mmCIF file of C-alpha atoms and ligand atoms in Angstrom:
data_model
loop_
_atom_site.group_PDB
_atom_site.id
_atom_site.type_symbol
_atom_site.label_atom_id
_atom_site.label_comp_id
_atom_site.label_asym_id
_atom_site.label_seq_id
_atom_site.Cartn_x
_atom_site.Cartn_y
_atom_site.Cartn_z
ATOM 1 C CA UNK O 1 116.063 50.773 91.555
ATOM 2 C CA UNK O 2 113.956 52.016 88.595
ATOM 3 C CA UNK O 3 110.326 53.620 89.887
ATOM 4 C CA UNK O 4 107.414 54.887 88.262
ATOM 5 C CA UNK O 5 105.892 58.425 88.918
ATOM 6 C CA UNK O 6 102.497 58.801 87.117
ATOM 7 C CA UNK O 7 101.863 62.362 86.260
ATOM 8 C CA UNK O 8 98.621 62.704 86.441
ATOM 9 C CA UNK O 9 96.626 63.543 83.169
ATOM 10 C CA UNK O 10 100.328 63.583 81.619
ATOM 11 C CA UNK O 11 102.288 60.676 81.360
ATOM 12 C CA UNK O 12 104.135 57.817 83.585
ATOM 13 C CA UNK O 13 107.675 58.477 83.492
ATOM 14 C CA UNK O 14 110.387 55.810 84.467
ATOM 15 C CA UNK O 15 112.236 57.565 87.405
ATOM 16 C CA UNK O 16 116.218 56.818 89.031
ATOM 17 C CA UNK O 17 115.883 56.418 92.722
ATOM 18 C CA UNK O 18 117.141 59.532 94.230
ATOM 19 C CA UNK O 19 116.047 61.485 91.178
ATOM 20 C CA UNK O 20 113.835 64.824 92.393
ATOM 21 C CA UNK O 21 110.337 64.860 90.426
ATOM 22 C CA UNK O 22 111.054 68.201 88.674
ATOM 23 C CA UNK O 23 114.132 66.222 86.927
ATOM 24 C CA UNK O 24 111.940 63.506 85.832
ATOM 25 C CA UNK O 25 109.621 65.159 84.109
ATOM 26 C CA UNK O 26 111.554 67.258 82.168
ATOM 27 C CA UNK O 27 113.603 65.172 81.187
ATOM 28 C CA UNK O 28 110.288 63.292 79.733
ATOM 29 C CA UNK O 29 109.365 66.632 78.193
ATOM 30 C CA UNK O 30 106.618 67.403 80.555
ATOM 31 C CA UNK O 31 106.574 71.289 80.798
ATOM 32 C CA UNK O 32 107.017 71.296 84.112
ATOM 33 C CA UNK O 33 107.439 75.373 85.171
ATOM 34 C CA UNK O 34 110.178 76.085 87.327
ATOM 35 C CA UNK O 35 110.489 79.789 87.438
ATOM 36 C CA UNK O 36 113.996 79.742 90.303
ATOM 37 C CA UNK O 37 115.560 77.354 88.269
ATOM 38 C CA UNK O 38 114.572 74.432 90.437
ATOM 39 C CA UNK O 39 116.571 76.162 94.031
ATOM 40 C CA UNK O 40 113.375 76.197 96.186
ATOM 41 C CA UNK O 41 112.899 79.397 95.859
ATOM 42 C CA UNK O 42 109.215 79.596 94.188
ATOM 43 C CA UNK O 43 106.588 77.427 94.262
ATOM 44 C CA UNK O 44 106.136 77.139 90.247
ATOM 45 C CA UNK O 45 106.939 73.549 90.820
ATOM 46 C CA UNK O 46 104.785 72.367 92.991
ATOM 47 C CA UNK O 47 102.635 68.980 92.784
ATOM 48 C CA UNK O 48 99.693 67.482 94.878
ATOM 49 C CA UNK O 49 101.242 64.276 95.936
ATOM 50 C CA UNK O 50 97.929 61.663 95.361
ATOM 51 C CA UNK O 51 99.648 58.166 95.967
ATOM 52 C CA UNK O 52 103.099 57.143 96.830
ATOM 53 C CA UNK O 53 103.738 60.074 99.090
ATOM 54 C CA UNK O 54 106.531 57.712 101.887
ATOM 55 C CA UNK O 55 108.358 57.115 98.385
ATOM 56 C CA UNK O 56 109.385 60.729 98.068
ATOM 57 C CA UNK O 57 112.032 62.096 100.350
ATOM 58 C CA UNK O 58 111.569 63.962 103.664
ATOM 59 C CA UNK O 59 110.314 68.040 103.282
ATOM 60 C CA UNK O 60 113.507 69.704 102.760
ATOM 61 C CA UNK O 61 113.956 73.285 104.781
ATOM 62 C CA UNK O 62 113.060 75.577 101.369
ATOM 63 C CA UNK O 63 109.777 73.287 101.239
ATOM 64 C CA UNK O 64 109.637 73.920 105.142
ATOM 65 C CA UNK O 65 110.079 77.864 104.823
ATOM 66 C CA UNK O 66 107.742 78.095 101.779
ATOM 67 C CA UNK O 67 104.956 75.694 103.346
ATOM 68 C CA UNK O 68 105.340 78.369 107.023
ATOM 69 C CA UNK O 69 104.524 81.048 104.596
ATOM 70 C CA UNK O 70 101.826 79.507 101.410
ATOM 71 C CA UNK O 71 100.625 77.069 104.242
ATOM 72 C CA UNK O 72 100.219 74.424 101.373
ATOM 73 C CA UNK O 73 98.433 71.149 102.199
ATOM 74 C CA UNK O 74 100.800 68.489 103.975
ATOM 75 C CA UNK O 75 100.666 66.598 100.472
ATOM 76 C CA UNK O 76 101.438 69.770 98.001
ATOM 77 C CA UNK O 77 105.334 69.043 97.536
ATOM 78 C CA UNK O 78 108.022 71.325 95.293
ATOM 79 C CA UNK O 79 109.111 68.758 92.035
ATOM 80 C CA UNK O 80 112.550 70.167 92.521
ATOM 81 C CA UNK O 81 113.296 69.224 96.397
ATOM 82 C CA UNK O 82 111.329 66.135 96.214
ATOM 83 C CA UNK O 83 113.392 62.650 95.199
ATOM 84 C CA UNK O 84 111.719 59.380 94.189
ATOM 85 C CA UNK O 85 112.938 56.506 96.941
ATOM 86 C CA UNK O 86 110.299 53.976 95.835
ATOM 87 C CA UNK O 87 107.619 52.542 93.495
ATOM 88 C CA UNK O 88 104.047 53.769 92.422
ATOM 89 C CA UNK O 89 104.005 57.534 93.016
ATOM 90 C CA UNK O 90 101.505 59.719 91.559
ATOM 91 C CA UNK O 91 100.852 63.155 91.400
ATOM 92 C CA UNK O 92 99.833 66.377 89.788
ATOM 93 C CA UNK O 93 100.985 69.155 88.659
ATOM 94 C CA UNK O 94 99.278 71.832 90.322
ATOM 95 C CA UNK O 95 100.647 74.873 87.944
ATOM 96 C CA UNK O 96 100.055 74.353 84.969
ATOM 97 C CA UNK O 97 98.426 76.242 81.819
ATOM 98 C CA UNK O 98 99.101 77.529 78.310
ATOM 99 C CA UNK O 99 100.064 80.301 78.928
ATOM 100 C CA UNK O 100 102.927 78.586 81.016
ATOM 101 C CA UNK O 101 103.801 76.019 78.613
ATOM 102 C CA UNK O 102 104.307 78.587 75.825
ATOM 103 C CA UNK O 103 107.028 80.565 78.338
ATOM 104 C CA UNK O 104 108.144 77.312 78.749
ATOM 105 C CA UNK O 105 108.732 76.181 75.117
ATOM 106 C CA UNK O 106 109.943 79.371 74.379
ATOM 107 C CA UNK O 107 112.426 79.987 77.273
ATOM 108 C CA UNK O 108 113.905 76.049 77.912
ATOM 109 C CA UNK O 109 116.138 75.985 74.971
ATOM 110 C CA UNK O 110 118.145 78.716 77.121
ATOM 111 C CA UNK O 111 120.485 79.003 79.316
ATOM 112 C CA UNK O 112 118.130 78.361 82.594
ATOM 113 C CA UNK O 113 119.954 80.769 84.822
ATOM 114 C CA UNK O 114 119.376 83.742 82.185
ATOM 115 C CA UNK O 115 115.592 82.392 81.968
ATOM 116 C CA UNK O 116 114.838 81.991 85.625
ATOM 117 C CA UNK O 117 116.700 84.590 86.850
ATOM 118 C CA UNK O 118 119.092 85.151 90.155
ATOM 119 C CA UNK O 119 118.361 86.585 93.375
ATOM 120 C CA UNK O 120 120.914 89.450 94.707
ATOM 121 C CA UNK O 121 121.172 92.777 96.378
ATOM 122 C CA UNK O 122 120.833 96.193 95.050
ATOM 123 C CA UNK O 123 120.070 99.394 95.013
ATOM 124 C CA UNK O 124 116.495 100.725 93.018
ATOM 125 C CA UNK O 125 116.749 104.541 91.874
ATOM 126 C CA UNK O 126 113.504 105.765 90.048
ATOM 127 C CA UNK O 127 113.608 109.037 88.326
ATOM 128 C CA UNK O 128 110.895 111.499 87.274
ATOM 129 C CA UNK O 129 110.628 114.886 85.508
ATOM 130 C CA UNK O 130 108.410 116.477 88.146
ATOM 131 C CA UNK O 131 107.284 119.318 85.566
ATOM 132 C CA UNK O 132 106.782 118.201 82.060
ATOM 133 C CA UNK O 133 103.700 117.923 81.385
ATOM 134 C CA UNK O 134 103.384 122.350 81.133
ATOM 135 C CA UNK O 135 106.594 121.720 79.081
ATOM 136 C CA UNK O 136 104.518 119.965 77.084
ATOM 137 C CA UNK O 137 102.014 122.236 76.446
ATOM 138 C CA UNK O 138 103.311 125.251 75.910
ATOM 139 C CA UNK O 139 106.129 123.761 73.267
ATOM 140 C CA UNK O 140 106.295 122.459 69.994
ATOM 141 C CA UNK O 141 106.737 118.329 69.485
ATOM 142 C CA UNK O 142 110.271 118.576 67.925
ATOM 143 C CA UNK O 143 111.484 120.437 70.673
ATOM 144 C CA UNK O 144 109.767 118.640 73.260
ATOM 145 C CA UNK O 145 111.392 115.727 71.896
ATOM 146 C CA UNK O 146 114.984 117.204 71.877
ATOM 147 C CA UNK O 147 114.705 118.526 75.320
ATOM 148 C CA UNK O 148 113.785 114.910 76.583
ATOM 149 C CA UNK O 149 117.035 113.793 74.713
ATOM 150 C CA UNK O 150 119.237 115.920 76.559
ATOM 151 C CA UNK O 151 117.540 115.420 80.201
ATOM 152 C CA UNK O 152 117.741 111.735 79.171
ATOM 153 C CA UNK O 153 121.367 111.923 78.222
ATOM 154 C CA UNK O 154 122.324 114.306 81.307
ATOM 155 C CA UNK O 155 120.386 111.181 83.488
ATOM 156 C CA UNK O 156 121.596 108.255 82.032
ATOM 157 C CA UNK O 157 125.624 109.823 82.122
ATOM 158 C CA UNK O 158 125.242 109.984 85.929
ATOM 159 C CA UNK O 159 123.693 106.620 86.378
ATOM 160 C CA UNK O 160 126.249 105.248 83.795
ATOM 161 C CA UNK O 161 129.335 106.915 85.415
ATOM 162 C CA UNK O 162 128.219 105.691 88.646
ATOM 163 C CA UNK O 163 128.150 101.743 87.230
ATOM 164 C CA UNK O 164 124.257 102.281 87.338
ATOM 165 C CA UNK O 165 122.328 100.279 84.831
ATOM 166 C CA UNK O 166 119.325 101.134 83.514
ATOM 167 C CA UNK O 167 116.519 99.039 83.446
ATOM 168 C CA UNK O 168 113.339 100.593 82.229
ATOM 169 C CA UNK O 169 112.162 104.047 80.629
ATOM 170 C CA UNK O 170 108.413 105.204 81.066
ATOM 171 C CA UNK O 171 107.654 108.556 79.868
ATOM 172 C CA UNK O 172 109.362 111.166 81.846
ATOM 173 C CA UNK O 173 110.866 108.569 84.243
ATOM 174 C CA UNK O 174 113.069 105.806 84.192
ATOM 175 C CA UNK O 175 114.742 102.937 86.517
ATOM 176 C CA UNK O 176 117.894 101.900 86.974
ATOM 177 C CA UNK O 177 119.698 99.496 89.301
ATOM 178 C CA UNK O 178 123.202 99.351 91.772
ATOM 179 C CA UNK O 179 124.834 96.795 92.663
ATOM 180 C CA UNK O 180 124.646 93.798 89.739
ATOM 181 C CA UNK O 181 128.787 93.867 90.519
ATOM 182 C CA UNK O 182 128.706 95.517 93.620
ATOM 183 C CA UNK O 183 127.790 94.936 96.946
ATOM 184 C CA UNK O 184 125.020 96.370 98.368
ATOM 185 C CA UNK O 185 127.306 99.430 100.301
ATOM 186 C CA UNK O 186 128.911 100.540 97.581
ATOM 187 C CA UNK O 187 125.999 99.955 94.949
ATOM 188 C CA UNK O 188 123.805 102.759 97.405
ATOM 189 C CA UNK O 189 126.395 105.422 97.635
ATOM 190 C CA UNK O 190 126.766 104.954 93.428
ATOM 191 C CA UNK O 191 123.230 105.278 93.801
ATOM 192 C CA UNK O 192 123.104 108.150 96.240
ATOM 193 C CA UNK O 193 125.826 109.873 94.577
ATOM 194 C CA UNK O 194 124.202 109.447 91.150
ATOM 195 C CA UNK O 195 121.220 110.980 92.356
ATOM 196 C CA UNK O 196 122.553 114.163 93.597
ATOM 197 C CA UNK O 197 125.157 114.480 90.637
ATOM 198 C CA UNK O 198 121.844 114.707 88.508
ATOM 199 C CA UNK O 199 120.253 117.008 91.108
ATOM 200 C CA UNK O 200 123.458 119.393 90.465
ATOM 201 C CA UNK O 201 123.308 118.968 86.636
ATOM 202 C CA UNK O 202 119.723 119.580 86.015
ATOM 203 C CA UNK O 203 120.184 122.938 87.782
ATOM 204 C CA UNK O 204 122.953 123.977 85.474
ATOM 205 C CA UNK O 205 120.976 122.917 82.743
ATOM 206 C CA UNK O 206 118.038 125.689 83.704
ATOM 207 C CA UNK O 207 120.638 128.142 84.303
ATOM 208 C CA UNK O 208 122.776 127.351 80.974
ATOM 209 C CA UNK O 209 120.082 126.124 78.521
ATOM 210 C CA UNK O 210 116.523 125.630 79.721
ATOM 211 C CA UNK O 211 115.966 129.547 81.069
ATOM 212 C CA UNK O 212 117.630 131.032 78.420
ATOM 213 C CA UNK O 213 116.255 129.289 75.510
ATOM 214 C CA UNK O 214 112.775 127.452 76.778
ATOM 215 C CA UNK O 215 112.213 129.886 79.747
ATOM 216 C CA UNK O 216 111.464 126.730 81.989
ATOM 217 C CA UNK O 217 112.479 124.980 84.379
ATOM 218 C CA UNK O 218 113.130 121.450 85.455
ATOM 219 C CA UNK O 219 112.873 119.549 88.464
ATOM 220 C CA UNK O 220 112.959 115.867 89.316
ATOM 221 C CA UNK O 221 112.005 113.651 91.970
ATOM 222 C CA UNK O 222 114.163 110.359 93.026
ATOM 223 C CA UNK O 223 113.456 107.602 95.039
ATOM 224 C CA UNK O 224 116.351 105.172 96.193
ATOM 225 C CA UNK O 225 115.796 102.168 98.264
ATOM 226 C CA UNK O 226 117.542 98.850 98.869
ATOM 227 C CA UNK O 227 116.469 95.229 99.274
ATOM 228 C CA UNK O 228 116.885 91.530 97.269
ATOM 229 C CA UNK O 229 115.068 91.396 93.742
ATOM 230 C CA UNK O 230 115.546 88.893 91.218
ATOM 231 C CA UNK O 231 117.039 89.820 88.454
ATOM 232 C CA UNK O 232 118.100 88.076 84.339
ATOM 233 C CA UNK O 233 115.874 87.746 81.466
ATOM 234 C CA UNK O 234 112.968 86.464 82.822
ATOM 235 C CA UNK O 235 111.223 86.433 79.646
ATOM 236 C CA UNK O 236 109.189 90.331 80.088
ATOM 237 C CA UNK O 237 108.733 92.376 77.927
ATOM 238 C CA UNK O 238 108.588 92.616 74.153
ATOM 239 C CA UNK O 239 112.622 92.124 73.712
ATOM 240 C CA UNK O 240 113.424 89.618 76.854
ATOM 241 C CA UNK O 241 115.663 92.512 78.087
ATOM 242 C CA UNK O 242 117.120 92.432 81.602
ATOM 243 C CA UNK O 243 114.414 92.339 83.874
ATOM 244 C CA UNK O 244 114.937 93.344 88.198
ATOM 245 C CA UNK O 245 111.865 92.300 89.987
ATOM 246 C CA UNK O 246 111.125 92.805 93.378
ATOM 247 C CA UNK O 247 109.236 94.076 96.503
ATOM 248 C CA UNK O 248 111.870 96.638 96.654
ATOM 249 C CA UNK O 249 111.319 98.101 93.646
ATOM 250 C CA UNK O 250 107.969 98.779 93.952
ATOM 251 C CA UNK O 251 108.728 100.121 97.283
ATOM 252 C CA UNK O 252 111.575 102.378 95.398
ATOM 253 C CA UNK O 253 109.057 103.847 92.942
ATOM 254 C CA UNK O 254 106.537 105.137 95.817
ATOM 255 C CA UNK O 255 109.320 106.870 97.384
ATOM 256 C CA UNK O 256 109.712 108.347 93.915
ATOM 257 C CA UNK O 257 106.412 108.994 93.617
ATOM 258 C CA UNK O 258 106.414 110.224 96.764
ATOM 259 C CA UNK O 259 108.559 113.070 96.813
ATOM 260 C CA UNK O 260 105.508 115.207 95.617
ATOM 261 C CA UNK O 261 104.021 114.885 99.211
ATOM 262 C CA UNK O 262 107.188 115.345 101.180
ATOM 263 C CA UNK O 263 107.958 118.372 98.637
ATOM 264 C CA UNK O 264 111.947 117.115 98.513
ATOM 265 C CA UNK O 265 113.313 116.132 95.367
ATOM 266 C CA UNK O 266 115.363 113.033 96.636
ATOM 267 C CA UNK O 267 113.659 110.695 98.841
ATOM 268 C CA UNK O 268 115.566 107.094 100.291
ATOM 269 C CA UNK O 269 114.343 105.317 102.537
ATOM 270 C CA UNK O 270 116.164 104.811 106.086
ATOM 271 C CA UNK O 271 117.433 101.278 105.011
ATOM 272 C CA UNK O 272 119.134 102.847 102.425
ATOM 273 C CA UNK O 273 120.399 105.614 104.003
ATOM 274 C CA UNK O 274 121.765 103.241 106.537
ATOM 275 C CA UNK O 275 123.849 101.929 104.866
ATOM 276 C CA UNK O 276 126.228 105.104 103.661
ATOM 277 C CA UNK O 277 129.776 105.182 105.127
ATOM 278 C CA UNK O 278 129.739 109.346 104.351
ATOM 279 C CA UNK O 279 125.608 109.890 104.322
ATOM 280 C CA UNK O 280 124.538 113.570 102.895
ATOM 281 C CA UNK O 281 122.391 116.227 104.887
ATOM 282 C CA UNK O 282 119.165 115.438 105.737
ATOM 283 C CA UNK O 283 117.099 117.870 105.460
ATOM 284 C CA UNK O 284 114.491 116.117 107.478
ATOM 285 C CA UNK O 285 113.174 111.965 108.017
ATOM 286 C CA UNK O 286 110.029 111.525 107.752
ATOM 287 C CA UNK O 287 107.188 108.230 108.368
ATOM 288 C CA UNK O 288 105.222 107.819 105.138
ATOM 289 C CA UNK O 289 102.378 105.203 104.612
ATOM 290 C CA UNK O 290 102.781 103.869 101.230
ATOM 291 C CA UNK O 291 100.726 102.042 99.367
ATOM 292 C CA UNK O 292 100.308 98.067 99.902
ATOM 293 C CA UNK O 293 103.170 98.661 102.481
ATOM 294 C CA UNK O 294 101.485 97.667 106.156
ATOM 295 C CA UNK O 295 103.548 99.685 108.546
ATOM 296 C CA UNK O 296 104.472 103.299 107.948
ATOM 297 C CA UNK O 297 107.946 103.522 106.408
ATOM 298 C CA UNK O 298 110.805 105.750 107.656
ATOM 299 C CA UNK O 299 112.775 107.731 104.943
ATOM 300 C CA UNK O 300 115.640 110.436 104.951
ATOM 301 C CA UNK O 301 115.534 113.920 102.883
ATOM 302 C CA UNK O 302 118.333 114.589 101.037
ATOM 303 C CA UNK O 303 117.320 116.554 98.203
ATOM 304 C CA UNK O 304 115.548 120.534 98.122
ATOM 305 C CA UNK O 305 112.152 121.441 98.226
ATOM 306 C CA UNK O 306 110.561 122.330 95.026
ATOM 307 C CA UNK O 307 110.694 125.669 93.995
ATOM 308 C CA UNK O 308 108.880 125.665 90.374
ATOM 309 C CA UNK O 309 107.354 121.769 90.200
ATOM 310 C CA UNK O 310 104.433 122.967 92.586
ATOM 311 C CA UNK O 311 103.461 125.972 91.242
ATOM 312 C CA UNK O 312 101.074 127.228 87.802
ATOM 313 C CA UNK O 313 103.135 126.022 84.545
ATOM 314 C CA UNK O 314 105.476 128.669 83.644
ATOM 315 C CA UNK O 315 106.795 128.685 80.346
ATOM 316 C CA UNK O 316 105.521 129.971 77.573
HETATM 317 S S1 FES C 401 111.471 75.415 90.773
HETATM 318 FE FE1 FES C 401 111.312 76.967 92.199
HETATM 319 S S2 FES C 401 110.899 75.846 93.963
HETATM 320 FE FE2 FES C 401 111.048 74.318 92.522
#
């Protein structure tokens, strides 16, 4: 049987029975957002059912789960669960601007999986010089800039040699993922053992190169934690680079950030830690409140206190 669903505002769009709504309207070229790739797992496609509602198909469990959390309206229904079993349905599209239908136009010609992304496991490792900015300072541009080369290169060769990919550079800091071939176990000791590789090879580096020739030196702080993000090209950022999004990774960078107060330069959190079949010393655990995070979050030491980040710069 051949329906109707009027989209409200948009167009009426001839409609198989059993067809979900999402598939009808793109197929009519409605720019219908569906940011999981139509799996239930957003609620980019969801419509305000306004007629016709016993025609659709009964709330599947992702529409159940999503409504327990968004407590949406009994009639607000995801396109992309929903199928058409009879005539005269309308509804409306309830997300829906310009700014969407130009990530639309410019993402639906590819493949949708790469667009939309996928959800998995892994492990988030942030990174940050703890003591550049006196660096800075107290040295000339070109050098400054060669020095970040090599602490870039002596970072990226321990994420890299662990299977560690990294994601994003910011300054002094950068993030990098475990675990996109992985699973999650393995993908946090790479992690863990990445970490404390570049722990090891930052301190040769002041003994070998930085005292000698800069009179400085460095010290980082880390951050490793675990948890699902989504990850593909998700169409951020200037050259629709692999993108990991997540909870976790904000969580990640505050442990990161974090290491300041704690005063240890490698700071994972007790999920993470968990996890390790051959975990290193803990110096210490500690309960940290972090920011937007409700309930105080448990974390493991595994790193050193600082002995130069914390005090006056020191190079000249
Ligand atoms: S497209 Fe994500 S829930 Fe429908």
């Amino acid at each position: 049987m051949a329906c109707h669903v009027d989209f409200k505002g948009e167009q009426l769009v001839l409609v198989a029975e059993g067809q979900t709504l999402l598939d009808a309207s793109l197929k009519a070229g409605i720019p219908h957002y569906h940011a999981c790739g139509g799996k239930g797992k957003c609620t980019t496609c969801r419509v305000r059912v306004l007629t016709g509602q016993e025609h659709l198909t009964p709330e599947t469990h992702a529409e159940k789960t999503i409504r327990a959390v968004r407590h949406f309206p009994g009639n607000v229904r995801l396109a992309c669960q929903a199928q058409v079993i009879g005539p005269d349905v309308q509804v409306q599209r309830l997300i829906k601007d310009d700014a969407d239908r130009f990530i639309f136009l410019n993402g639906e010609q590819e493949n949708i999986t790469e667009v939309t992304g996928e959800r998995r496991k892994m492990a988030l490792f942030f990174i940050d010089i703890r003591n550049f900015t006196p660096f800075i300072e107290a040295h000339l541009p070109f050098d400054v800039i060669h020095i970040m080369r090599r602490m870039f290169s002596l970072t990226r060769n321990a994420i890299e040699q662990y299977d560690g990919r990294i994601i994003d550079t910011a300054g002094d800091g950068l993030y990098a993922v475990f675990g996109m071939e992985t699973k999650i176990r393995k993908a946090t000791e790479s992690a863990v053992l990445a970490g404390l590789k570049i722990l090891e090879d930052v301190k040769i580096f002041n003994n070998t190169y930085m005292r000698p020739y800069f009179n400085h030196n460095f010290e980082v702080g880390i951050g490793v934690h675990v948890g699902k993000v989504i990850y593909g090209n998700v169409g951020i950022g200037l050259n629709n680079n692999l993108t990991v999004m997540g909870y976790p990774v904000n969580i990640a960078a505050r442990l990161q950030a974090a290491t300041k107060e704690v005063n240890n330069s490698f700071v994972i959190s007790q999920r993470a830690y968990s996890l390790l079949k051959n975990p290193p010393y803990s110096l210490d655990s500690a309960m940290l409140s972090l920011k937007g995070v409700r309930t105080e979050f448990e974390v493991q030491l595994i790193g050193k206190p600082y002995q130069y980040a914390n005090s006056a710069a020191q190079s000249k």
